[in-house]
Short mmCIF file of C-alpha atoms in Angstrom, two decimals:
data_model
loop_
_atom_site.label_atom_id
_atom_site.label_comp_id
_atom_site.label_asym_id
_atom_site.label_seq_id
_atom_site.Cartn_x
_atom_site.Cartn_y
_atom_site.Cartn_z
CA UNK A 1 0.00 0.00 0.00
CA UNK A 2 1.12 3.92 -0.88
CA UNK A 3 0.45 6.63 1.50
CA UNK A 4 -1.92 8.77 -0.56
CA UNK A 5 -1.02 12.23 -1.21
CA UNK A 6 -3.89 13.80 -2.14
CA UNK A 7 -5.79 13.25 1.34
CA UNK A 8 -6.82 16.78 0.67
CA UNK A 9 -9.73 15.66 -1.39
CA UNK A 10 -13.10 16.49 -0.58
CA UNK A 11 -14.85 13.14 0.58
CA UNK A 12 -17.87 14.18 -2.25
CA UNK A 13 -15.39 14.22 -4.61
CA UNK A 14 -13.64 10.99 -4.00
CA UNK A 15 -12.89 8.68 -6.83
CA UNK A 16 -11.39 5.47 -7.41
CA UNK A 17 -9.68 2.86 -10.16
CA UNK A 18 -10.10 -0.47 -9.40
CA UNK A 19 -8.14 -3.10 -12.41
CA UNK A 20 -7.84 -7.30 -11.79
CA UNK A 21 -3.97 -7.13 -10.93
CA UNK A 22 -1.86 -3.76 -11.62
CA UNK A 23 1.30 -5.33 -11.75
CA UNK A 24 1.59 -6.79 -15.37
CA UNK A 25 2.88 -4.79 -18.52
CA UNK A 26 -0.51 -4.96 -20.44
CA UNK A 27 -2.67 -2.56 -22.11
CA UNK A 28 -5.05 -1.95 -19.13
CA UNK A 29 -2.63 -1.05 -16.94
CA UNK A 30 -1.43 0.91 -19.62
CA UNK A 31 -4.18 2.19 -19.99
CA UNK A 32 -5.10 2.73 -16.54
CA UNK A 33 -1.88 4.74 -15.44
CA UNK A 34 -2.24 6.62 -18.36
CA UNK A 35 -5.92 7.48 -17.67
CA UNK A 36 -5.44 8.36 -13.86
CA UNK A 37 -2.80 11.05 -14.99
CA UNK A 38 -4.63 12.44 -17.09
CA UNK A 39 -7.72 12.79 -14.65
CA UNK A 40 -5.10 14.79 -12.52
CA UNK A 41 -3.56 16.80 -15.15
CA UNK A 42 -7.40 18.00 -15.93
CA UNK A 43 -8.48 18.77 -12.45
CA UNK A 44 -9.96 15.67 -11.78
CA UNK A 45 -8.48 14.53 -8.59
CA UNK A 46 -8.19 10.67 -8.49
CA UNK A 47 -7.88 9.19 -4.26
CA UNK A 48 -6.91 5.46 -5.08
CA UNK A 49 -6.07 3.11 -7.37
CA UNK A 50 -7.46 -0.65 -6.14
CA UNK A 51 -5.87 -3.69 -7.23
CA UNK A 52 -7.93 -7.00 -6.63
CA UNK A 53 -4.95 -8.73 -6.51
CA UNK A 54 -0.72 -8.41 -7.32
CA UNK A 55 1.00 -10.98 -9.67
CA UNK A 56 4.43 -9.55 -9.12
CA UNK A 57 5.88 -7.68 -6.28
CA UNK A 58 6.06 -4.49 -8.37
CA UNK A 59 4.28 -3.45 -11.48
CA UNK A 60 5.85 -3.07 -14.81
CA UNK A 61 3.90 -0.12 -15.71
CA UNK A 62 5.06 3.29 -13.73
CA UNK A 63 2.07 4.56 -11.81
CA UNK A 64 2.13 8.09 -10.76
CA UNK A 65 4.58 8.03 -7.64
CA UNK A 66 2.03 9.76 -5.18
CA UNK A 67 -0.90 7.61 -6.01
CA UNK A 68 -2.09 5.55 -3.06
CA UNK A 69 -2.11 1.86 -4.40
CA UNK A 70 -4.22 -0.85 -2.41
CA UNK A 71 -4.55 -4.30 -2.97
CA UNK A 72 -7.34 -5.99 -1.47
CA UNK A 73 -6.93 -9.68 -2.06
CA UNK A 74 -3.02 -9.83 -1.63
CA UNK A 75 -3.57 -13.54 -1.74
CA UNK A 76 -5.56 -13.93 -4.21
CA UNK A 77 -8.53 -15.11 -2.24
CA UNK A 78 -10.89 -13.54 -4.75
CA UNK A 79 -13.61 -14.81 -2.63
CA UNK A 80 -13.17 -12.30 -0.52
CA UNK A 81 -13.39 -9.49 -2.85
CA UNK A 82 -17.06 -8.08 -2.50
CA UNK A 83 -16.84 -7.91 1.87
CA UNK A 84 -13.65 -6.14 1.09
CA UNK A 85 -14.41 -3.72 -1.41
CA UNK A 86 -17.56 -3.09 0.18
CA UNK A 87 -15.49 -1.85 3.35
CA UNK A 88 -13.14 -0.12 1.47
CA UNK A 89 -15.18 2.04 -0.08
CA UNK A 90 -17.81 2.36 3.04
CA UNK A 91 -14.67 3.10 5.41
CA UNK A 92 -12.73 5.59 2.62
CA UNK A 93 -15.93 7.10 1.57
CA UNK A 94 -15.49 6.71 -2.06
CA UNK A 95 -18.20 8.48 -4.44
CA UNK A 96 -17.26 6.92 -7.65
CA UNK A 97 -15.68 3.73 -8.84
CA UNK A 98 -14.21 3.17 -12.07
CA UNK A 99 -13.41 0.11 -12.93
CA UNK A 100 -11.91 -3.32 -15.19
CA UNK A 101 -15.40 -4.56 -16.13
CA UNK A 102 -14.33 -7.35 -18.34
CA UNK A 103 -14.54 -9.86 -16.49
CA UNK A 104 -18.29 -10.77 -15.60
CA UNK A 105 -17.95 -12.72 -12.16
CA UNK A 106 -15.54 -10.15 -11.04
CA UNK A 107 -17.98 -7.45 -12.07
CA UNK A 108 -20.98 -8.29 -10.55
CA UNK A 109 -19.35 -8.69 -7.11
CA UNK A 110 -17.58 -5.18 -7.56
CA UNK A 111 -21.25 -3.56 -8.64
CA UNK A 112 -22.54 -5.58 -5.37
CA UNK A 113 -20.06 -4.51 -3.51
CA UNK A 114 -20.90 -0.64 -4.90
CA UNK A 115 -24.34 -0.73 -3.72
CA UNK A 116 -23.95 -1.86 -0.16
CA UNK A 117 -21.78 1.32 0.04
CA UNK A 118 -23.51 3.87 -1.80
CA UNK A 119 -20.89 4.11 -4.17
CA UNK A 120 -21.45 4.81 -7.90
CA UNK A 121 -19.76 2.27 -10.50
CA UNK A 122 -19.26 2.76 -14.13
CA UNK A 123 -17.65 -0.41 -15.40
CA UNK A 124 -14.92 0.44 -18.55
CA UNK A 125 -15.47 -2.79 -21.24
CA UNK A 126 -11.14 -2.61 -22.30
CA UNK A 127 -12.22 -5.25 -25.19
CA UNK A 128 -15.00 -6.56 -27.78
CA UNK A 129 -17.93 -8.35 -25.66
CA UNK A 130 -17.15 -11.61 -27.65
CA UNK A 131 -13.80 -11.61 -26.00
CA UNK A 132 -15.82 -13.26 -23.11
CA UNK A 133 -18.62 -14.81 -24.90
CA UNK A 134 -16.38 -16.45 -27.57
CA UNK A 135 -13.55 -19.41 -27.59
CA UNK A 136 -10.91 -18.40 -30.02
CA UNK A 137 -9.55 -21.69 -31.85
CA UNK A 138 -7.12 -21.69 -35.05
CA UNK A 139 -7.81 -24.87 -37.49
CA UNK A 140 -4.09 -25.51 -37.03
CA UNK A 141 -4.39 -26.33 -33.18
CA UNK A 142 -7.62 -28.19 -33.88
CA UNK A 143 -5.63 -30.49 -36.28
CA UNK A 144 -2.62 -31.17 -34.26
CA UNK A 145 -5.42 -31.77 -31.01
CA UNK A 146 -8.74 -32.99 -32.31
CA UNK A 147 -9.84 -33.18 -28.40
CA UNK A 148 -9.94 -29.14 -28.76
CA UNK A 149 -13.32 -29.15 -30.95
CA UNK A 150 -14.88 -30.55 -27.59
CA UNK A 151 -13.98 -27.11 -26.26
CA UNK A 152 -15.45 -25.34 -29.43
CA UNK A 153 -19.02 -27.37 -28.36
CA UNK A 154 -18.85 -26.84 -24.96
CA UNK A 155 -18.39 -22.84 -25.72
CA UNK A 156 -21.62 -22.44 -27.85
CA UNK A 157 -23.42 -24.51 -25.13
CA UNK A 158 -22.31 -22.16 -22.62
CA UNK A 159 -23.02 -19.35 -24.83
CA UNK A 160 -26.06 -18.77 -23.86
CA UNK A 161 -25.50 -18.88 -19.74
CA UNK A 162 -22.49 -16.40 -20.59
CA UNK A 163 -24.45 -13.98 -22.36
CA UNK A 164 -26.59 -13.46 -19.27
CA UNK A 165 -24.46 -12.78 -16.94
CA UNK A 166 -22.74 -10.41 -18.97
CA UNK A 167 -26.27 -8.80 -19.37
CA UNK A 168 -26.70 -8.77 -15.47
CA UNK A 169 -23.87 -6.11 -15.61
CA UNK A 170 -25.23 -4.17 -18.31
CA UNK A 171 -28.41 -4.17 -16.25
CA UNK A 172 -26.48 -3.00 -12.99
CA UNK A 173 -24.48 -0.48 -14.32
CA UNK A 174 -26.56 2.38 -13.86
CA UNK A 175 -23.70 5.25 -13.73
CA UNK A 176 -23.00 3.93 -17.22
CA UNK A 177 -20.66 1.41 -19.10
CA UNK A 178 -17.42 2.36 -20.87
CA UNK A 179 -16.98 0.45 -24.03
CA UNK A 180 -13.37 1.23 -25.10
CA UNK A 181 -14.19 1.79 -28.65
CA UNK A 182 -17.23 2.52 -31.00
CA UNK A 183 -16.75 -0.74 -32.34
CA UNK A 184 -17.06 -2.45 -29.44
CA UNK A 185 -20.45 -0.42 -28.28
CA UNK A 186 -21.87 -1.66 -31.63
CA UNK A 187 -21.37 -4.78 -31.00
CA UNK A 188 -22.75 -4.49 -27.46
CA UNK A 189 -25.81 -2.77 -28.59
CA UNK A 190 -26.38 -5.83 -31.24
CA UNK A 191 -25.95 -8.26 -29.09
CA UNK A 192 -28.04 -7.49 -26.33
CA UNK A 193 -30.94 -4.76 -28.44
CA UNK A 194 -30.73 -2.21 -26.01
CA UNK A 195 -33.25 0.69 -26.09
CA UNK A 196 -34.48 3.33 -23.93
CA UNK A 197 -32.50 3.96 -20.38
CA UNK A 198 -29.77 0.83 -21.44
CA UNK A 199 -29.22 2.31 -24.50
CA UNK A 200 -28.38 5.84 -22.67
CA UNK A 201 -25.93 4.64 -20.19
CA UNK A 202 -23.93 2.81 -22.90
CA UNK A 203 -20.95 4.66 -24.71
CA UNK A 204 -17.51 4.81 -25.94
CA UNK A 205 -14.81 6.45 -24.75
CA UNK A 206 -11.10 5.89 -26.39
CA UNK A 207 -8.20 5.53 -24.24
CA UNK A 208 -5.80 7.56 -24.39
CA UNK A 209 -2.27 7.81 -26.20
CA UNK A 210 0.65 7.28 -23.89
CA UNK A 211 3.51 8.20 -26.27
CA UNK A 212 3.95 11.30 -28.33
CA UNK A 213 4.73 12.04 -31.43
CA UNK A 214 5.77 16.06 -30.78
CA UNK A 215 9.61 15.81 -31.09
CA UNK A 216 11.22 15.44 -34.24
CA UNK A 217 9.33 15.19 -37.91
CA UNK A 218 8.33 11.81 -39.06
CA UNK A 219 8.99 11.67 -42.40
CA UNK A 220 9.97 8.46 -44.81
CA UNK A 221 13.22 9.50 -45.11
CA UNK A 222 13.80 8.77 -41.36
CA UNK A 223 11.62 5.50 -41.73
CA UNK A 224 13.66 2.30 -41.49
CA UNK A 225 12.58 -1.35 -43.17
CA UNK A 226 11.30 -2.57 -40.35
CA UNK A 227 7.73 -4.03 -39.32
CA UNK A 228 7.17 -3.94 -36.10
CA UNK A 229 4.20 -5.84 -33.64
CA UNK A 230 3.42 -4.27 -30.73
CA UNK A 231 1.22 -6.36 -28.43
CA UNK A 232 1.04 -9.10 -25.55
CA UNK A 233 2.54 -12.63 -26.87
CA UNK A 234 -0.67 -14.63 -26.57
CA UNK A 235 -2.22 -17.64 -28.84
CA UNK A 236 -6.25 -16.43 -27.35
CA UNK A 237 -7.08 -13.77 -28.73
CA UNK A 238 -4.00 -12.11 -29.68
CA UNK A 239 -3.05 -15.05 -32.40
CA UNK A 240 0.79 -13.54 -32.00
CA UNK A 241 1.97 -17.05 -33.23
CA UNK A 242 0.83 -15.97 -36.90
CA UNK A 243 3.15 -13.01 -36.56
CA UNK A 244 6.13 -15.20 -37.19
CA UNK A 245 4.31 -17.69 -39.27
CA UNK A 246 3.77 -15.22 -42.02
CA UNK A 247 7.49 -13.59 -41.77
CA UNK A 248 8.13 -16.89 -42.67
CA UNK A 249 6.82 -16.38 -45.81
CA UNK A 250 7.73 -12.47 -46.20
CA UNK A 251 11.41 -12.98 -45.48
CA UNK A 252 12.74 -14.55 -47.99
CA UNK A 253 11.15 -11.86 -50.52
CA UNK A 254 12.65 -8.95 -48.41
CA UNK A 255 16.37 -9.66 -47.50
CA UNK A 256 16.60 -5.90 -46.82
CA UNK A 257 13.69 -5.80 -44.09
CA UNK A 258 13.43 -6.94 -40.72
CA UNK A 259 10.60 -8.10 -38.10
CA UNK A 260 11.31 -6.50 -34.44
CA UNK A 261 8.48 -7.92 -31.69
CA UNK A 262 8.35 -6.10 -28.73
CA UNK A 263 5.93 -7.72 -25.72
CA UNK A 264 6.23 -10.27 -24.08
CA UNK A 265 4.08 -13.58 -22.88
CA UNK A 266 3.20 -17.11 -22.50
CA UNK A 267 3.20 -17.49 -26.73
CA UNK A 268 6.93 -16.45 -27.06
CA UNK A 269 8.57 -19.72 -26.31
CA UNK A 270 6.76 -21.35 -28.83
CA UNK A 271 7.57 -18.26 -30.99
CA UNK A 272 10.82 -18.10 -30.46
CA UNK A 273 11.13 -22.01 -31.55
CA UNK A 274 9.40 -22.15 -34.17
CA UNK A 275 11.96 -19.39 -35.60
CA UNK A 276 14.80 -21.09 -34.58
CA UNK A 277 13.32 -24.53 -35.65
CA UNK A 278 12.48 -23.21 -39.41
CA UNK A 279 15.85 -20.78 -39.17
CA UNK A 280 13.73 -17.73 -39.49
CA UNK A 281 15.88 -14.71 -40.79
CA UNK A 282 15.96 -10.85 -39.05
CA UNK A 283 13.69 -11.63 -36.27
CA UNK A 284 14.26 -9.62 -33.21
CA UNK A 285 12.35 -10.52 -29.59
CA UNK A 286 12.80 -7.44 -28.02
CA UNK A 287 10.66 -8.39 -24.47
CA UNK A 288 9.20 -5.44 -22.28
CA UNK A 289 10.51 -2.38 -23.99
CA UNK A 290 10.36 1.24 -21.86
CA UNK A 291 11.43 2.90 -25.11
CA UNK A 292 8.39 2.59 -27.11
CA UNK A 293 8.82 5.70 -29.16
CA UNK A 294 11.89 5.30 -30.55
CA UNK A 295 11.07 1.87 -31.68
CA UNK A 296 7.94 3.16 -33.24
CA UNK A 297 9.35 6.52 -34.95
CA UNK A 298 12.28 3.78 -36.72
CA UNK A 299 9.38 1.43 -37.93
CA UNK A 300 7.56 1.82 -41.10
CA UNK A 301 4.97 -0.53 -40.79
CA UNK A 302 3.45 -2.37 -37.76
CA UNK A 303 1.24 -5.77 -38.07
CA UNK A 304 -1.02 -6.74 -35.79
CA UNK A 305 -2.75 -10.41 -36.13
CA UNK A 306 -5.04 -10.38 -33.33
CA UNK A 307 -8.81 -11.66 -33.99
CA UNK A 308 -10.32 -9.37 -31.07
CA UNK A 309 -9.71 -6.62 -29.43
CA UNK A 310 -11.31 -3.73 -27.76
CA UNK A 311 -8.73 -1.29 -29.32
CA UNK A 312 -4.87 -2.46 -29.77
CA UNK A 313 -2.66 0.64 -28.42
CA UNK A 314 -0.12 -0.57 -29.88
CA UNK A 315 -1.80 0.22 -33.25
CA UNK A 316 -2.58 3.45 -31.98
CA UNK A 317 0.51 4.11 -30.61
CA UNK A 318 2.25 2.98 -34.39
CA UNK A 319 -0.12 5.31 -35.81
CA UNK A 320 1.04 8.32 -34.36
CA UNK A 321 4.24 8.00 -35.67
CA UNK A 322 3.25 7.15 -39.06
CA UNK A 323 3.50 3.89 -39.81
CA UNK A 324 1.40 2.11 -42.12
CA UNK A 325 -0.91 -0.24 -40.83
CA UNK A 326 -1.80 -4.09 -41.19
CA UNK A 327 -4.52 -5.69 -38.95
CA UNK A 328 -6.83 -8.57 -39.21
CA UNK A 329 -10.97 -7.72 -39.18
CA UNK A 330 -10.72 -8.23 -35.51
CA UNK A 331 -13.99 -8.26 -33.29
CA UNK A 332 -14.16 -5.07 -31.61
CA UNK A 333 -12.11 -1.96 -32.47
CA UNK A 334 -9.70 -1.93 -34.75
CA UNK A 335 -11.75 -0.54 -37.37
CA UNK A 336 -12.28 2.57 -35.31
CA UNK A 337 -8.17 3.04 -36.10
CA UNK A 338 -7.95 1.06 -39.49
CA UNK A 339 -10.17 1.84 -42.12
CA UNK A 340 -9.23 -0.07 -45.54
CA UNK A 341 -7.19 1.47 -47.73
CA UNK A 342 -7.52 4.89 -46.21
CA UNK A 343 -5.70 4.46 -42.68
CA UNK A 344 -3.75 1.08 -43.19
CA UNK A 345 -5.09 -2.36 -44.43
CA UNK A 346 -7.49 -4.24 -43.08
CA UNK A 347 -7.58 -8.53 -44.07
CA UNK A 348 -10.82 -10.46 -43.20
CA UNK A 349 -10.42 -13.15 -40.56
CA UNK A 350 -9.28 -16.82 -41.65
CA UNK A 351 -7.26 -15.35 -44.68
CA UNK A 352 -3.67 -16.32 -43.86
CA UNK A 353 -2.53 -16.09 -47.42
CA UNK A 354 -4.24 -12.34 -48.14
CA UNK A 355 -2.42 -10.71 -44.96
CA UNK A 356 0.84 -12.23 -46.37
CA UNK A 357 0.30 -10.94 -50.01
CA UNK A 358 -0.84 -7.59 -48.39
CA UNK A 359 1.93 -7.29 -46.38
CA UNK A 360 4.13 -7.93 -49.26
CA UNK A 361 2.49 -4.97 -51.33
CA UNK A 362 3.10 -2.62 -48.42
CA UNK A 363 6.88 -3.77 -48.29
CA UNK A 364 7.54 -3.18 -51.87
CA UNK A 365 5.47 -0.01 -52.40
CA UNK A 366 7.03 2.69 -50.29
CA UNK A 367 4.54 5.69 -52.09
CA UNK A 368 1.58 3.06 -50.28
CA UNK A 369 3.22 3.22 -47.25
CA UNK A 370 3.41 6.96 -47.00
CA UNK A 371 0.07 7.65 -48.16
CA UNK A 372 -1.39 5.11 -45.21
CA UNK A 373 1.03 6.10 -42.88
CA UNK A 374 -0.39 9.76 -43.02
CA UNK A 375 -3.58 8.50 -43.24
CA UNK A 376 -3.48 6.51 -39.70
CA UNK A 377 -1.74 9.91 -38.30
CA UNK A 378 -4.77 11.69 -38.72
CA UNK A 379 -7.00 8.78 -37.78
CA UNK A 380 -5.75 8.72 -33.98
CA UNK A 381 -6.55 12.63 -33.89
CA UNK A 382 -10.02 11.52 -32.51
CA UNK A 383 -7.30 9.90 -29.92
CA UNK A 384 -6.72 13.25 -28.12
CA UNK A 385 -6.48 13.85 -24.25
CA UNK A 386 -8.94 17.05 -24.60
CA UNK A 387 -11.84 14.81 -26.48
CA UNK A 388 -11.50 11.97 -24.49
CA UNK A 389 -11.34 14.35 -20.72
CA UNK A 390 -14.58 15.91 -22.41
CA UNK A 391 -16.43 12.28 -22.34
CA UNK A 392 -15.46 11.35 -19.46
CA UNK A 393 -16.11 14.51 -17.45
CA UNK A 394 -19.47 14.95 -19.45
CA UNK A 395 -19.81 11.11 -17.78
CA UNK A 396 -19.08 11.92 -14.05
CA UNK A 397 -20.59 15.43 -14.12
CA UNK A 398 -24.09 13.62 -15.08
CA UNK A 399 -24.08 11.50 -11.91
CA UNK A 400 -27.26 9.20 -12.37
CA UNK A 401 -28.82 7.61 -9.39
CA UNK A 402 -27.47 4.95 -7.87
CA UNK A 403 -29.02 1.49 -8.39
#
C-alpha cells in the first residue's frame, strides 16, 4: 500500500480505479496509469487506485509516484473481494468507482459490492464483448489436437448462460458502461438490443495515447525497413503465433527488411522455436521495452494479427508515428483506427494467405506506405487527451442515481 497524497480531497469528490492485478505490462494497466494522470492533469483529482490482486511484487507499468495503491486480495482469495471492497469504499468514503469490467464474475461482485456502500460504479469494457462470450480456436491447433473441438461445443453450449451474466452487468451499471471503442459499443448494442434507459448509459470512450509524437518530424526519409508488432505474446485472442508464421513467408522476398516484436508472454517460447526450428531470418524478440517511441518513430509498418480486441494501443501508438498499418478484421475496435485502404489495411479473418500478399504490397510499395502512414496519423486525432477528458467529465458530471 502507498500513502496517498492527495488526502486533501473532498470526501464528495472521492474517486477510485479499481483493475484485476496492476502489476503486469498490459494494455489496461497501460491504460489505466495513463488514464489516472490524465484525470489529474485536468483537475480531476483521483484518491486510489485498487488492485484486486498483485502478480508480481512491483508493477511493470510506472504509476504516478504519489498515487495511493491498495490491494485488497493480496492472496488472491478472490472470494473475498465483495466484503472487502464493500469496506473499502464504506470506510474511505469513495463516491465513484471506475473500474476493469471485463470480467463478468468479477464485475458483478464489484457492482454488489458498490451498492452496499452507496458508491457509484461505471464499469470500462477494455475489449469486444465476444472476448468473453467467444472461444478463439485456429484450425491448425484443432488439427494437431482434435480433443480441442470438444472445447469449441462446450463454448456455444455455454453461450447462452455467458451472455446473461454479462447482461446482469449491463443491467447493474446504472452510472454507465465504458466500451473502449465505438466498435465495441456496436457490438454491445447488437448483441443485447438495447433501447431506452440501457441504451443511454452505454458509450464509448477511447483511451488515451501514452507516447507522443511532438519531437522530431516523421517523415519516410527517417523511416527504417522494419515491421514492427506491438502487443502481448498470446495464442487467445491475440493469435501472435501468426506473426512469425507469415514472416516466414515475407522474409525470404525482403532480404533488406526486418521483423522487431516487442511484448512479451506465454506465446513467445513457442515463438521463439518455431523461428529457430524453421531458421527464421531478421527476427528480433525485443521483451518489455520502456522505449516505445523510438522503436515506433524507426518502424515503417506495424502488423497486428489479433482476432479481437477492444482497441490495440499498440496500433494506436504505431499510428502516431506514421507507420502504415496491417490488422486482421478483428472483433471489436480496430476498425475505429484502421479503415481499408484509407488508414492502413485491413484482411478479413481466416485469410492467412491475403495478410501475407498484403503485407508484401506494403513492403515493396514505399509511395503506399506513406500515403497510409499519413492516413493513420490523422486517424488517432479523434485519440486526443482534450476529447477523451470531455467524455469522461461529461460522464461523471451527469451522476445518475445509484441502483
Amino acid at each position: 500500500m502507498r500513502a496517498a497524497a492527495q488526502q486533501d480531497i473532498q470526501n464528495d469528490d472521492r474517486l477510485s480505479f479499481l483493475v484485476i492485478d496492476y502489476t503486469p505490462a498490459g494494455g489496461v494497466e497501460r491504460v489505466t496509469s495513463r488514464l489516472i494522470s490524465l484525470f489529474r492533469a485536468h483537475g480531476i483529482p483521483v484518491f486510489s487506485l485498487l488492485s484486486v490482486m498483485r502478480q508480481h511484487e512491483r508493477p511493470f507499468i510506472p504509476f504516478p509516484e504519489d498515487l495511493r495503491i491498495d490491494v485488497l486480495c493480496p492472496q488472491g482469495a478472490k472470494a473475498e473481494l465483495g466484503a472487502q471492497l464493500s469496506h473499502y469504499l464504506r470506510t474511505q468514503q469513495i463516491k465513484t468507482l471506475i473500474f476493469q469490467g471485463d470480467n463478468m464474475s468479477i464485475a458483478l461482485q464489484v457492482q454488489a459490492a458498490a451498492r452496499q456502500a452507496g458508491t457509484r460504479a461505471i464499469p470500462i469494457w477494455h475489449g469486444s464483448p465476444y472476448a468473453y462470450l467467444r472461444k478463439y480456436h485456429y484450425w491448425r491447433d484443432i488439427k494437431a489436437r482434435p480433443w480441442l473441438l470438444l472445447r469449441v461445443l462446450a463454448a456455444g453450449l455455454v453461450w447462452p448462460f455467458k451472455k446473461r451474466k454479462a447482461a446482469r452487468v449491463i443491467r447493474q451499471a446504472t452510472a454507465g458502461l465504458v466500451c473502449v471503442s465505438q466498435g465495441a459499443e456496436q457490438e454491445v448494442r447488437s448483441l443485447y438490443r438495447l433501447r431506452g434507459e440501457s441504451a443511454k448509459r452505454i458509450t464509448h470512450i477511447h483511451n488515451p495515447l501514452s507516447l507522443s509524437s511532438a519531437h522530431g518530424a516523421i517523415t519516410p526519409a527517417r523511416k527504417a525497413k522494419i515491421v514492427s508488432y506491438l502487443a502481448r505474446l498470446e495464442r487467445k485472442h491475440k493469435n501472435a503465433q501468426m506473426v512469425v508464421e507469415v514472416w516466414q513467408r515475407i522474409a525470404p522476398r525482403h532480404p533488406d527488411w526486418q521483423l522487431r516484436i516487442l511484448g512479451d508472454g506465454s506465446a513467445r517460447a513457442a515463438m521463439e522455436a518455431f523461428v529457430a526450428a524453421h531458421q527464421i531470418p531478421r527476427v528480433v524478440f525485443l521483451g518489455h521495452v520502456d522505449q516505445v517511441a523510438e522503436e515506433l518513430r524507426a518502424s515503417s509498418i506495424a502488423m497486428l494479427t489479433s482476432h479481437c480486441e477492444g482497441i490495440n494501443m499498440g496500433l494506436v501508438e504505431a499510428a502516431e508515428f506514421g507507420n502504415a498499418l496491417i490488422a486482421v478484421d478483428a472483433d471489436g475496435g480496430v476498425g475505429d483506427i484502421v479503415i481499408d485502404d484509407q488508414s492502413g489495411i485491413l484482411v478479413p479473418k481466416g485469410q492467412f494467405e491475403t495478410y501475407v500478399e498484403r503485407l508484401d504490397q506494403l513492403m515493396r510499395d514505399e509511395k503506399l506506405r506513406t500515403r497510409l502512414g499519413e492516413g493513420a496519423r490523422a486517424r488517432v486525432r479523434d485519440f486526443s487527451d482534450e476529447r477523451i477528458v470531455k467524455k469522461w467529465k461529461h460522464l461523471l458530471d451527469e451522476r445518475p442515481p445509484l441502483a
